[in-house]
């Protein structure tokens, strides 16, 4: 409320748990923007109406992304949040910072913005909440002086993100950090100058555990995997068993492919049937590890429910080696973008585009051979059209229908 | 081969297109590209030239990127969302 009282928000600030209200109140001690933010939110809670307008012309010169415009529709009541733009900053790959880097960002933000951050939003980038239009260029120049750049927003490549990968994790099947950095640098134009029908996200996960949730959140999910056999240390398996792990029930029994067998002495894996789900490896990390012939599975098409419902990525290329300069992956991306940019509708994610035109047509247009791995849902019918199953007459009938 | 088309010529043509569409239709980079290739012919104008032309429009501040659900290219105007 304009009188500075926030009885509704105060209720969210009771109890021992962390509360965004408490954090904004702390920021409000120094920042008039944060103070008005509280008032505006209280007003929304009272009236049950949102008071943010979004979009517009905000940005820094040359960039079409990175700044998300926000204005309130009640600037007379809350003049300090008349403008309240969000800036997306490209995070260091794998989210590794020095404390000095964090202080640098926060100092810049306290000087020019509300002081509120949302570290690593859902996209993964550093999200700085609330500044005025005229502050954008000064912030941008201070950030770039310190080596930071804006991330993506709008219809462009979004800030690519990666799990910590080989930096901290023994399961990484490729160098997620190197790939993420390379994609970020290679696609500077695509990141900063929106030219797509809609957003395009890359997320690099080192193994099927998918700690960046790329399968649900990236238009292109690049998930580490292996081609050969799971490495097994039989004596370590025995040790797990001796220490009380019920291998038959809790490891073999939960294998989705039912391709494991434990006879009390030896673990037998039919690697041809294994779906590389990581379950057994997660269950017995000392005994099992991914194979040695490693790379990534390229999946396409996930998105959150904005225009249509939520979608998960599905397999496009079952296995690709992931080594610099990643030419095969980049050639693939460019083919996909060419097609989607040419034929995609406005605000149509690539996954929706594939659904509309059909996977078969999509594959043909980007020159990829259909494969049984390209299923719509695991353990479901492949949606590939197998021409060899058709009799000669069928072809003509098809042609006649057109 | 027809005479060489310059980035500035394409940029000017784009600018005119954006100007005449102003208030009627917001244009995306791809709309501009398709129109330019059609207008000048694929033998004279390609994707790369269009990309350069858009760069030149933005970097010279003749045009700006805007965002309303998707990203568009427009001529700078009084910020509608800021007031009113
Ligand atoms: C009313 C509730 C919500 C609203 C208004 C909302 C709004 C949004 C908006 C505006 C974006 C950014 C879209 C863009 O980048 O253009 C977004 C992204 C996202 N949201 Fe939500 N959201 C809501 C609830 C949720 C919930 C409940 C979840 C998860 C359980 C969720 C997960 C995500 C994810 C994963 C993304 C994409 C992150 C990425 O960029 O990688 N959202 N949401
Ligand atoms: C296999 C992949 C993942 C691993 C290995 C992992 C690991 C972890 C670890 C070690 C923690 C800290 C737990 C603690 O407090 O000691 C954590 C917390 C958390 N993770 Fe993950 N994570 C993974 C995937 C994800 C994904 C995909 C999401 C979201 C979609 C997620 C969301 C969270 C959240 C919200 C917390 C904080 C929970 C809390 O403290 O209340 N994680 N994760
Ligand atoms: S996705 Fe795999 S490699 Fe990456 S951090 Fe998670 S477990 Fe490790
Ligand atoms: S990785 Fe998954 S599918 Fe493969 S053997 Fe282990 S549990 Fe089974």
Coordinates of C-alpha atoms and ligand atoms in Angstrom, one line a residue:
Chain A
X1 CA 0.0 0.0 0.0
X2 CA 1.1 3.5 -0.7
X3 CA 1.2 4.4 3.0
X4 CA 4.1 1.9 3.4
X5 CA 2.0 -0.7 5.2
X6 CA 2.1 -4.2 3.8
X7 CA -0.1 -6.4 6.0
X8 CA -0.7 -9.1 3.3
X9 CA 3.0 -9.5 2.5
X10 CA 3.9 -9.5 6.2
X11 CA 2.0 -12.7 6.5
X12 CA 4.4 -14.3 4.1
X13 CA 7.3 -13.2 6.3
X14 CA 6.2 -15.0 9.4
X15 CA 7.9 -18.1 10.5
X16 CA 11.5 -19.3 10.3
X17 CA 11.6 -20.2 6.6
X18 CA 13.3 -18.0 4.0
X19 CA 11.0 -15.5 2.4
X20 CA 11.3 -13.4 -0.6
X21 CA 9.4 -10.7 1.3
X22 CA 12.1 -10.6 3.9
X23 CA 14.7 -10.2 1.3
X24 CA 12.9 -7.4 -0.5
X25 CA 12.3 -5.7 2.8
X26 CA 16.0 -5.8 3.5
X27 CA 16.8 -4.4 0.1
X28 CA 14.1 -1.7 0.7
X29 CA 16.2 -0.3 3.6
X30 CA 18.6 1.0 0.9
X31 CA 16.7 1.0 -2.3
X32 CA 13.6 3.1 -3.0
X33 CA 12.8 0.8 -5.9
X34 CA 12.6 -2.2 -3.6
X35 CA 10.4 -0.2 -1.3
X36 CA 7.9 0.6 -4.0
X37 CA 8.1 -2.9 -5.2
X38 CA 6.7 -4.0 -1.9
X39 CA 3.9 -1.5 -2.1
X40 CA 3.0 -2.5 -5.6
X41 CA 2.9 -6.2 -4.7
X42 CA 0.7 -5.5 -1.7
X43 CA -1.6 -3.6 -4.0
X44 CA -1.8 -6.6 -6.4
X45 CA -2.5 -8.9 -3.5
X46 CA -5.3 -6.6 -2.3
X47 CA -6.9 -6.0 -5.7
X48 CA -6.0 -9.5 -7.1
X49 CA -4.8 -7.7 -10.3
X50 CA -1.2 -7.7 -11.7
X51 CA 0.2 -4.2 -12.2
X52 CA 3.1 -5.0 -14.5
X53 CA 3.2 -4.2 -18.2
X54 CA 6.0 -5.8 -20.3
X55 CA 7.8 -5.6 -23.5
X56 CA 8.8 -2.5 -25.4
X57 CA 11.9 -1.0 -26.8
X58 CA 14.3 -1.4 -23.9
X59 CA 17.8 -2.7 -24.6
X60 CA 21.3 -1.7 -25.1
X61 CA 22.6 -0.5 -28.5
X62 CA 23.1 -3.3 -31.0
X63 CA 21.5 -6.0 -28.8
X64 CA 17.9 -7.2 -29.2
X65 CA 18.1 -9.4 -26.1
X66 CA 19.3 -9.4 -22.5
X67 CA 17.0 -6.8 -21.2
X68 CA 13.4 -7.6 -20.3
X69 CA 11.2 -4.5 -20.2
X70 CA 8.9 -4.0 -17.3
X71 CA 6.7 -0.9 -16.4
X72 CA 4.0 -0.5 -13.8
X73 CA 0.6 0.7 -14.8
X74 CA 0.3 2.7 -11.6
X75 CA 3.4 4.9 -11.7
X76 CA 1.6 7.7 -9.9
X77 CA 1.3 5.6 -6.8
X78 CA 4.8 4.0 -7.1
X79 CA 7.1 6.3 -9.1
X80 CA 10.2 4.4 -8.2
X81 CA 9.1 1.3 -10.1
X82 CA 7.7 3.2 -13.1
X83 CA 10.5 1.4 -14.9
X84 CA 11.6 -2.0 -13.5
X85 CA 13.5 -3.7 -16.2
X86 CA 15.3 -7.1 -15.7
X87 CA 18.8 -7.6 -17.1
X88 CA 20.0 -11.1 -17.9
X89 CA 23.7 -11.5 -17.5
X90 CA 25.6 -14.4 -19.1
X91 CA 26.7 -16.6 -16.2
X92 CA 30.1 -18.3 -16.1
X93 CA 29.7 -21.8 -17.5
X94 CA 28.9 -24.3 -14.8
X95 CA 28.2 -21.4 -12.4
X96 CA 31.7 -21.1 -11.0
X97 CA 32.5 -17.7 -9.6
X98 CA 35.1 -16.1 -7.5
X99 CA 33.7 -14.1 -4.6
X100 CA 35.2 -11.1 -6.2
X101 CA 33.2 -11.6 -9.3
X102 CA 30.0 -11.9 -7.3
X103 CA 30.8 -8.6 -5.4
X104 CA 31.6 -6.9 -8.7
X105 CA 28.1 -7.7 -10.1
X106 CA 26.4 -6.8 -6.8
X107 CA 28.2 -3.5 -6.6
X108 CA 27.2 -2.5 -10.1
X109 CA 23.6 -3.5 -9.4
X110 CA 23.4 -1.7 -6.1
X111 CA 24.6 1.4 -7.8
X112 CA 22.3 1.3 -10.8
X113 CA 19.4 -1.0 -9.9
X114 CA 17.2 -2.2 -7.1
X115 CA 19.9 -4.4 -5.6
X116 CA 17.7 -7.5 -6.0
X117 CA 19.0 -10.5 -7.9
X118 CA 17.7 -13.9 -8.8
X119 CA 20.8 -15.9 -9.2
X120 CA 20.5 -18.2 -12.1
X121 CA 16.7 -17.8 -12.8
X122 CA 15.3 -20.9 -14.5
X123 CA 17.2 -20.2 -17.7
X124 CA 20.5 -20.3 -15.8
X125 CA 21.7 -16.8 -16.3
X126 CA 22.3 -14.2 -13.6
X127 CA 19.0 -12.2 -13.3
X128 CA 19.2 -8.7 -12.1
X129 CA 15.8 -7.3 -11.2
X130 CA 14.7 -3.8 -11.6
X131 CA 16.4 -0.8 -13.2
X132 CA 15.4 2.3 -15.2
X133 CA 15.8 2.6 -19.0
X134 CA 18.5 5.3 -18.7
X135 CA 20.6 3.1 -16.5
X136 CA 20.9 0.3 -19.1
X137 CA 23.9 1.6 -21.1
X138 CA 25.9 2.6 -18.0
X139 CA 25.3 -0.9 -16.5
X140 CA 26.2 -2.6 -19.7
X141 CA 29.5 -0.6 -20.0
X142 CA 30.5 -1.4 -16.4
X143 CA 29.7 -5.0 -16.8
X144 CA 31.6 -5.5 -20.1
X145 CA 34.5 -3.7 -18.6
X146 CA 34.6 -6.4 -16.0
X147 CA 34.3 -9.2 -18.6
X148 CA 30.6 -9.9 -18.3
X149 CA 28.1 -9.9 -21.2
X150 CA 24.3 -9.9 -21.4
X151 CA 22.5 -13.1 -22.0
X152 CA 19.7 -13.9 -24.4
X153 CA 16.0 -13.0 -24.3
X154 CA 13.4 -12.7 -27.0
X155 CA 13.5 -14.7 -30.2
X156 CA 17.1 -15.6 -30.1
X157 CA 19.6 -18.2 -28.8
X158 CA 19.2 -18.0 -25.1
X159 CA 22.2 -18.1 -22.8
X160 CA 23.5 -21.6 -23.2
X161 CA 24.0 -23.5 -19.9
X162 CA 25.8 -26.6 -18.8
X163 CA 26.0 -28.9 -15.7
X164 CA 29.3 -28.8 -13.8
X165 CA 30.4 -31.7 -15.9
X166 CA 34.0 -32.9 -15.7
X167 CA 34.9 -30.0 -13.4
X168 CA 33.3 -31.8 -10.5
X169 CA 31.6 -34.9 -11.7
X170 CA 33.0 -38.3 -12.5
X171 CA 30.0 -39.2 -14.7
X172 CA 30.5 -36.5 -17.3
X173 CA 30.7 -38.2 -20.7
X174 CA 32.0 -35.1 -22.5
X175 CA 33.2 -31.7 -21.5
X176 CA 30.0 -29.8 -21.0
X177 CA 31.8 -26.6 -20.0
X178 CA 33.9 -26.5 -23.1
X179 CA 30.9 -27.1 -25.4
X180 CA 28.7 -24.5 -23.6
X181 CA 31.5 -21.9 -23.9
X182 CA 32.1 -22.7 -27.5
X183 CA 28.4 -22.5 -28.4
X184 CA 28.2 -19.2 -26.6
X185 CA 31.1 -17.7 -28.4
X186 CA 30.2 -19.2 -31.8
X187 CA 26.7 -17.9 -31.7
X188 CA 27.2 -14.3 -30.5
X189 CA 25.1 -12.9 -33.4
X190 CA 22.3 -15.4 -32.8
X191 CA 22.4 -14.7 -29.1
X192 CA 22.3 -10.9 -29.3
X193 CA 20.5 -10.2 -32.5
X194 CA 17.1 -12.0 -32.4
X195 CA 16.2 -13.4 -35.8
X196 CA 14.4 -16.6 -35.0
X197 CA 10.6 -17.3 -34.9
X198 CA 11.1 -17.7 -31.1
X199 CA 13.6 -18.6 -28.5
X200 CA 16.1 -21.4 -28.9
X201 CA 17.8 -22.9 -25.8
X202 CA 20.9 -25.2 -25.6
X203 CA 21.6 -27.1 -22.4
X204 CA 24.6 -29.3 -22.0
X205 CA 24.3 -32.2 -19.5
X206 CA 27.3 -34.5 -19.1
X207 CA 25.3 -37.7 -18.6
X208 CA 21.7 -38.9 -18.5
X209 CA 21.2 -37.8 -14.9
X210 CA 20.7 -34.4 -16.6
X211 CA 21.3 -32.1 -13.7
X212 CA 20.5 -29.0 -15.9
X213 CA 17.1 -30.6 -16.7
X214 CA 17.9 -30.1 -20.4
X215 CA 15.4 -32.7 -21.5
X216 CA 12.6 -30.5 -20.2
X217 CA 13.9 -27.0 -20.8
X218 CA 16.1 -26.9 -23.9
X219 CA 15.1 -26.8 -27.5
X220 CA 18.3 -28.6 -28.1
X221 CA 19.3 -31.0 -25.2
X222 CA 22.8 -32.3 -25.5
X223 CA 23.1 -35.2 -23.1
X224 CA 26.2 -37.2 -22.5
X225 CA 26.1 -40.9 -23.1
X226 CA 28.3 -43.8 -24.2
X227 CA 28.3 -46.3 -27.0
X228 CA 30.1 -49.3 -25.6
X229 CA 29.6 -51.3 -22.5
X230 CA 29.1 -50.1 -18.9
X231 CA 32.4 -50.7 -17.0
X232 CA 31.9 -53.2 -14.2
X233 CA 34.1 -53.9 -11.3
X234 CA 32.7 -57.3 -10.2
X235 CA 34.5 -57.3 -6.8
X236 CA 33.1 -53.9 -6.0
X237 CA 29.6 -55.2 -6.9
X238 CA 30.1 -58.1 -4.6
X239 CA 31.1 -55.6 -1.8
X240 CA 27.8 -53.7 -2.2
X241 CA 26.0 -56.9 -1.9
X242 CA 28.0 -58.0 1.2
X243 CA 27.2 -54.6 2.8
X244 CA 23.5 -55.2 2.4
X245 CA 22.4 -53.8 -1.0
X246 CA 19.7 -55.9 -2.5
X247 CA 21.1 -56.0 -6.0
X248 CA 18.5 -58.2 -7.5
X249 CA 15.6 -56.1 -6.2
X250 CA 17.0 -52.5 -6.1
X251 CA 19.4 -52.5 -9.0
X252 CA 18.3 -55.2 -11.5
X253 CA 14.6 -54.8 -10.5
X254 CA 14.6 -51.1 -11.3
X255 CA 16.4 -51.3 -14.6
X256 CA 13.9 -50.0 -17.1
X257 CA 15.3 -52.3 -19.8
X258 CA 15.3 -55.3 -17.6
X259 CA 18.7 -56.1 -19.0
X260 CA 20.6 -56.9 -15.8
X261 CA 21.0 -60.1 -14.0
X262 CA 22.6 -60.9 -10.6
X263 CA 23.3 -64.4 -9.6
X264 CA 24.8 -63.6 -6.2
X265 CA 28.3 -63.6 -7.6
X266 CA 28.4 -61.9 -10.9
X267 CA 26.5 -59.0 -12.5
X268 CA 25.6 -59.6 -16.0
X269 CA 24.5 -56.7 -18.3
X270 CA 23.0 -57.1 -21.7
X271 CA 24.5 -53.8 -23.0
X272 CA 22.6 -54.1 -26.3
X273 CA 19.3 -53.6 -24.5
X274 CA 20.6 -51.0 -22.0
X275 CA 18.9 -47.6 -22.5
X276 CA 21.8 -45.7 -20.7
X277 CA 19.5 -44.4 -18.0
X278 CA 22.2 -44.3 -15.3
X279 CA 20.1 -46.0 -12.7
X280 CA 22.5 -48.8 -11.9
X281 CA 25.5 -46.5 -12.0
X282 CA 23.8 -44.1 -9.6
X283 CA 23.0 -47.0 -7.3
X284 CA 26.5 -48.5 -7.3
X285 CA 28.9 -45.7 -8.2
X286 CA 32.0 -47.5 -6.9
X287 CA 31.3 -50.6 -9.0
X288 CA 29.8 -49.3 -12.3
X289 CA 30.8 -46.5 -14.6
X290 CA 29.8 -45.3 -18.0
X291 CA 31.6 -46.9 -21.0
X292 CA 34.8 -45.6 -22.5
X293 CA 33.5 -44.6 -25.9
X294 CA 31.7 -41.4 -24.9
X295 CA 29.8 -38.7 -26.6
X296 CA 26.4 -37.2 -26.5
X297 CA 22.8 -37.8 -27.5
X298 CA 21.3 -34.9 -29.3
X299 CA 17.7 -34.3 -28.4
X300 CA 15.3 -31.7 -29.7
X301 CA 12.1 -30.0 -28.9
X302 CA 11.4 -29.4 -25.2
X303 CA 9.6 -26.3 -23.9
X304 CA 7.5 -25.0 -21.1
X305 CA 3.8 -24.6 -21.7
X306 CA 3.4 -21.1 -23.2
X307 CA 1.8 -21.4 -26.6
X308 CA 1.0 -25.1 -26.5
X309 CA 1.5 -27.7 -23.7
X310 CA 4.8 -28.8 -22.2
X311 CA 7.0 -31.0 -24.3
X312 CA 10.1 -33.0 -23.6
X313 CA 12.9 -33.3 -26.0
X314 CA 13.1 -36.5 -28.0
X315 CA 16.1 -38.1 -29.7
X316 CA 17.3 -36.7 -32.9
X317 CA 20.8 -38.1 -33.1
X318 CA 21.4 -41.1 -30.8
X319 CA 25.1 -40.6 -30.5
X320 CA 27.6 -38.0 -31.6
X321 CA 31.2 -37.5 -30.6
X322 CA 31.5 -34.2 -28.7
X323 CA 35.0 -32.9 -29.4
X324 CA 36.2 -29.4 -30.5
X325 CA 35.5 -27.8 -32.9
X326 CA 32.1 -29.5 -32.7
X327 CA 31.6 -29.1 -36.4
X328 CA 29.0 -31.9 -36.8
X329 CA 26.8 -30.3 -34.1
X330 CA 27.1 -26.9 -35.6
X331 CA 26.3 -28.1 -39.1
X332 CA 23.2 -29.7 -37.6
X333 CA 22.1 -26.6 -35.8
X334 CA 22.4 -24.5 -38.9
X335 CA 20.3 -26.9 -40.9
X336 CA 17.6 -26.9 -38.2
X337 CA 17.7 -23.1 -37.9
X338 CA 17.5 -22.6 -41.7
X339 CA 14.4 -24.7 -41.9
X340 CA 12.7 -23.5 -38.8
X341 CA 13.4 -19.8 -39.6
X342 CA 12.1 -20.3 -43.1
X343 CA 9.0 -22.3 -42.3
X344 CA 8.3 -21.7 -38.6
X345 CA 5.5 -19.5 -37.5
X346 CA 5.9 -16.6 -35.1
X347 CA 6.3 -17.8 -31.5
X348 CA 6.5 -21.4 -32.6
X349 CA 9.2 -23.3 -30.8
X350 CA 11.2 -25.9 -32.8
X351 CA 9.4 -28.7 -31.0
X352 CA 6.0 -27.3 -31.9
X353 CA 7.2 -26.8 -35.5
X354 CA 8.2 -30.5 -35.7
X355 CA 4.8 -31.6 -34.4
X356 CA 3.1 -29.4 -37.0
X357 CA 5.1 -30.5 -40.0
X358 CA 5.6 -34.1 -38.8
X359 CA 8.9 -35.7 -37.7
X360 CA 9.3 -37.6 -41.0
X361 CA 9.1 -34.4 -43.1
X362 CA 11.4 -32.6 -40.6
X363 CA 14.0 -35.3 -40.8
X364 CA 13.9 -35.3 -44.6
X365 CA 14.3 -31.6 -44.8
X366 CA 17.4 -31.6 -42.6
X367 CA 18.8 -34.6 -44.3
X368 CA 18.8 -37.1 -41.5
X369 CA 18.0 -40.8 -41.9
X370 CA 15.1 -41.9 -39.7
X371 CA 16.2 -44.3 -36.9
X372 CA 14.2 -46.4 -34.5
X373 CA 15.7 -44.4 -31.6
X374 CA 13.6 -41.4 -32.7
X375 CA 10.5 -42.4 -30.7
X376 CA 7.9 -39.9 -29.5
X377 CA 7.7 -41.4 -26.1
X378 CA 10.0 -44.1 -24.7
X379 CA 8.7 -47.6 -25.2
X380 CA 6.0 -46.3 -27.5
X381 CA 5.5 -46.6 -31.3
X382 CA 8.1 -45.0 -33.4
X383 CA 6.6 -42.2 -35.4
X384 CA 8.8 -42.9 -38.4
X385 CA 7.3 -43.9 -41.6
X386 CA 9.1 -47.0 -42.9
X387 CA 8.8 -47.0 -46.6
X388 CA 10.1 -50.5 -47.0
X389 CA 6.9 -51.9 -45.3
X390 CA 4.8 -50.6 -48.1
X391 CA 3.8 -52.7 -51.1
X392 CA 4.4 -51.2 -54.5
X393 CA 0.7 -50.4 -55.0
X394 CA 0.5 -48.4 -51.8
X395 CA 2.9 -45.8 -53.2
X396 CA 0.6 -45.1 -56.2
X397 CA -2.4 -44.8 -54.0
X398 CA -0.6 -42.3 -51.9
X399 CA 0.4 -40.3 -54.9
X400 CA -3.2 -40.4 -56.2
X401 CA -4.5 -38.8 -53.0
X402 CA -2.5 -35.6 -53.2
Chain B
X1 CA 24.9 -11.0 -63.4
X2 CA 23.0 -7.9 -62.4
X3 CA 24.9 -5.0 -60.8
X4 CA 26.2 -5.5 -57.2
X5 CA 23.7 -4.7 -54.5
X6 CA 25.1 -3.0 -51.4
X7 CA 24.3 -3.5 -47.7
X8 CA 23.1 0.1 -47.6
X9 CA 20.7 -0.4 -50.5
X10 CA 19.2 -3.3 -48.8
X11 CA 19.1 -1.5 -45.4
X12 CA 17.3 1.5 -47.1
X13 CA 14.7 -0.8 -48.7
X14 CA 14.2 -2.5 -45.3
X15 CA 13.8 0.8 -43.6
X16 CA 11.1 1.9 -46.1
X17 CA 9.3 -1.3 -45.6
X18 CA 9.3 -0.9 -41.9
X19 CA 8.2 2.7 -42.2
X20 CA 5.2 1.9 -44.4
X21 CA 4.2 -1.0 -42.1
X22 CA 4.5 1.1 -39.0
X23 CA 1.3 1.0 -36.9
X24 CA -0.1 -1.7 -39.1
X25 CA 2.2 -4.7 -38.7
X26 CA 5.3 -5.4 -36.7
X27 CA 8.0 -7.0 -38.7
X28 CA 10.5 -9.7 -37.7
X29 CA 13.9 -10.1 -39.3
X30 CA 12.7 -13.1 -41.2
X31 CA 9.8 -11.1 -42.7
X32 CA 12.3 -8.5 -43.9
X33 CA 14.7 -11.1 -45.3
X34 CA 11.9 -12.9 -47.3
X35 CA 10.7 -9.6 -48.7
X36 CA 14.1 -8.4 -49.7
X37 CA 15.0 -11.6 -51.4
X38 CA 11.7 -11.5 -53.3
X39 CA 12.1 -7.8 -54.2
X40 CA 15.7 -7.9 -55.3
X41 CA 15.8 -11.5 -56.6
X42 CA 17.7 -14.4 -55.1
X43 CA 20.6 -13.9 -57.5
X44 CA 21.3 -10.4 -56.0
X45 CA 20.2 -10.6 -52.4
X46 CA 20.9 -13.4 -50.0
X47 CA 20.5 -14.2 -46.2
X48 CA 24.0 -12.9 -45.4
X49 CA 23.4 -9.5 -47.1
X50 CA 20.1 -9.2 -45.2
X51 CA 21.8 -10.0 -41.9
X52 CA 24.4 -7.3 -42.6
X53 CA 21.6 -4.8 -43.5
X54 CA 19.8 -5.4 -40.3
X55 CA 23.0 -5.0 -38.4
X56 CA 23.6 -1.7 -40.1
X57 CA 20.0 -0.5 -39.3
X58 CA 20.4 -1.3 -35.6
X59 CA 24.0 -0.2 -35.1
X60 CA 23.2 3.2 -36.7
X61 CA 20.2 3.5 -34.4
X62 CA 17.9 4.0 -37.4
X63 CA 16.0 1.0 -36.1
X64 CA 15.6 -0.7 -32.8
X65 CA 14.7 -4.2 -31.5
X66 CA 11.4 -4.4 -29.7
X67 CA 9.8 -7.2 -27.8
X68 CA 6.1 -8.0 -27.6
X69 CA 5.9 -11.8 -27.2
X70 CA 8.5 -12.1 -29.9
X71 CA 11.3 -9.9 -31.2
X72 CA 10.6 -7.3 -33.9
X73 CA 12.5 -4.5 -35.7
X74 CA 10.9 -1.1 -35.6
X75 CA 11.7 2.6 -36.0
X76 CA 12.4 4.2 -32.7
X77 CA 9.2 5.8 -31.4
X78 CA 7.8 7.1 -28.1
X79 CA 7.8 4.2 -25.7
X80 CA 4.1 3.1 -25.6
X81 CA 4.5 0.8 -22.6
X82 CA 6.2 3.4 -20.4
X83 CA 3.4 5.9 -20.2
X84 CA -0.4 5.6 -20.1
Ligands
LIG1 C1 1.8 -18.5 -13.1 C2 3.0 -19.1 -13.0 C3 4.1 -18.9 -14.0 C4 4.4 -17.9 -14.8 C5 3.6 -16.6 -15.1 C6 5.6 -18.2 -15.5 C7 6.2 -17.4 -16.4 C8 7.4 -17.7 -17.1 C9 8.0 -16.9 -18.0 C10 7.6 -15.5 -18.4 C11 9.1 -17.5 -18.4 C12 10.2 -17.0 -19.3 C13 9.8 -17.3 -20.7 C14 10.8 -16.7 -21.6 O1 12.0 -17.0 -21.3 O2 10.5 -16.1 -22.6 C15 9.2 -18.8 -17.8 C16 10.1 -19.7 -18.0 C17 10.1 -20.9 -17.3 N1 9.3 -21.4 -16.3 FE1 7.7 -20.4 -15.7 N2 6.1 -19.4 -15.0 C18 5.2 -19.9 -14.1 C19 5.3 -21.0 -13.4 C20 6.3 -22.0 -13.5 C21 6.4 -23.2 -12.8 C22 5.4 -23.6 -11.7 C23 7.5 -23.8 -13.2 C24 8.1 -25.2 -12.8 C25 7.6 -26.0 -12.0 C26 8.0 -23.0 -14.3 C27 9.2 -23.4 -15.0 C28 9.7 -22.6 -15.9 C29 10.8 -23.0 -16.7 C30 11.6 -24.3 -16.6 C31 11.1 -22.0 -17.6 C32 12.1 -21.9 -18.6 C33 13.4 -21.7 -18.0 C34 14.4 -21.5 -19.0 O3 14.4 -20.4 -19.6 O4 15.2 -22.4 -19.2 N3 7.3 -21.9 -14.4 N4 8.1 -18.9 -16.9
LIG2 C1 21.0 -35.8 -11.2 C2 20.9 -34.4 -11.3 C3 21.0 -33.6 -10.0 C4 21.9 -33.7 -9.0 C5 23.1 -34.7 -8.8 C6 21.5 -32.7 -8.0 C7 22.1 -32.5 -6.8 C8 21.7 -31.7 -5.8 C9 22.3 -31.6 -4.5 C10 23.6 -32.3 -4.1 C11 21.6 -30.7 -3.8 C12 21.8 -30.3 -2.4 C13 21.1 -31.1 -1.4 C14 21.5 -30.7 -0.1 O1 20.8 -29.8 0.4 O2 22.3 -31.3 0.5 C15 20.5 -30.3 -4.6 C16 19.5 -29.4 -4.2 C17 18.5 -29.0 -5.1 N1 18.3 -29.4 -6.4 FE1 19.3 -30.7 -7.4 N2 20.4 -32.0 -8.5 C18 20.1 -32.5 -9.7 C19 19.1 -32.1 -10.5 C20 18.2 -31.1 -10.2 C21 17.2 -30.6 -11.0 C22 17.0 -31.1 -12.5 C23 16.5 -29.7 -10.4 C24 15.3 -28.8 -10.8 C25 14.6 -29.0 -11.8 C26 17.1 -29.6 -9.1 C27 16.6 -28.7 -8.1 C28 17.2 -28.7 -6.8 C29 16.7 -27.8 -5.8 C30 15.5 -26.9 -5.9 C31 17.5 -28.0 -4.7 C32 17.4 -27.4 -3.4 C33 16.5 -28.2 -2.5 C34 16.5 -27.7 -1.1 O3 17.5 -27.4 -0.6 O4 15.4 -27.5 -0.6 N3 18.1 -30.5 -9.0 N4 20.6 -30.9 -5.9
LIG3 S1 24.4 -34.4 -15.5 FE1 25.7 -36.1 -15.1 S2 27.7 -35.3 -15.5 FE2 26.4 -33.5 -15.3 S3 26.6 -33.0 -13.1 FE3 24.8 -34.4 -13.3 S4 25.6 -36.4 -12.9 FE4 27.4 -35.1 -13.3
LIG4 S1 22.0 -47.9 -17.3 FE1 19.8 -48.2 -16.9 S2 19.1 -49.4 -18.6 FE2 21.3 -49.6 -18.6 S3 21.7 -51.4 -17.4 FE3 21.8 -49.7 -16.0 S4 19.7 -49.6 -15.1 FE4 19.6 -50.8 -16.9

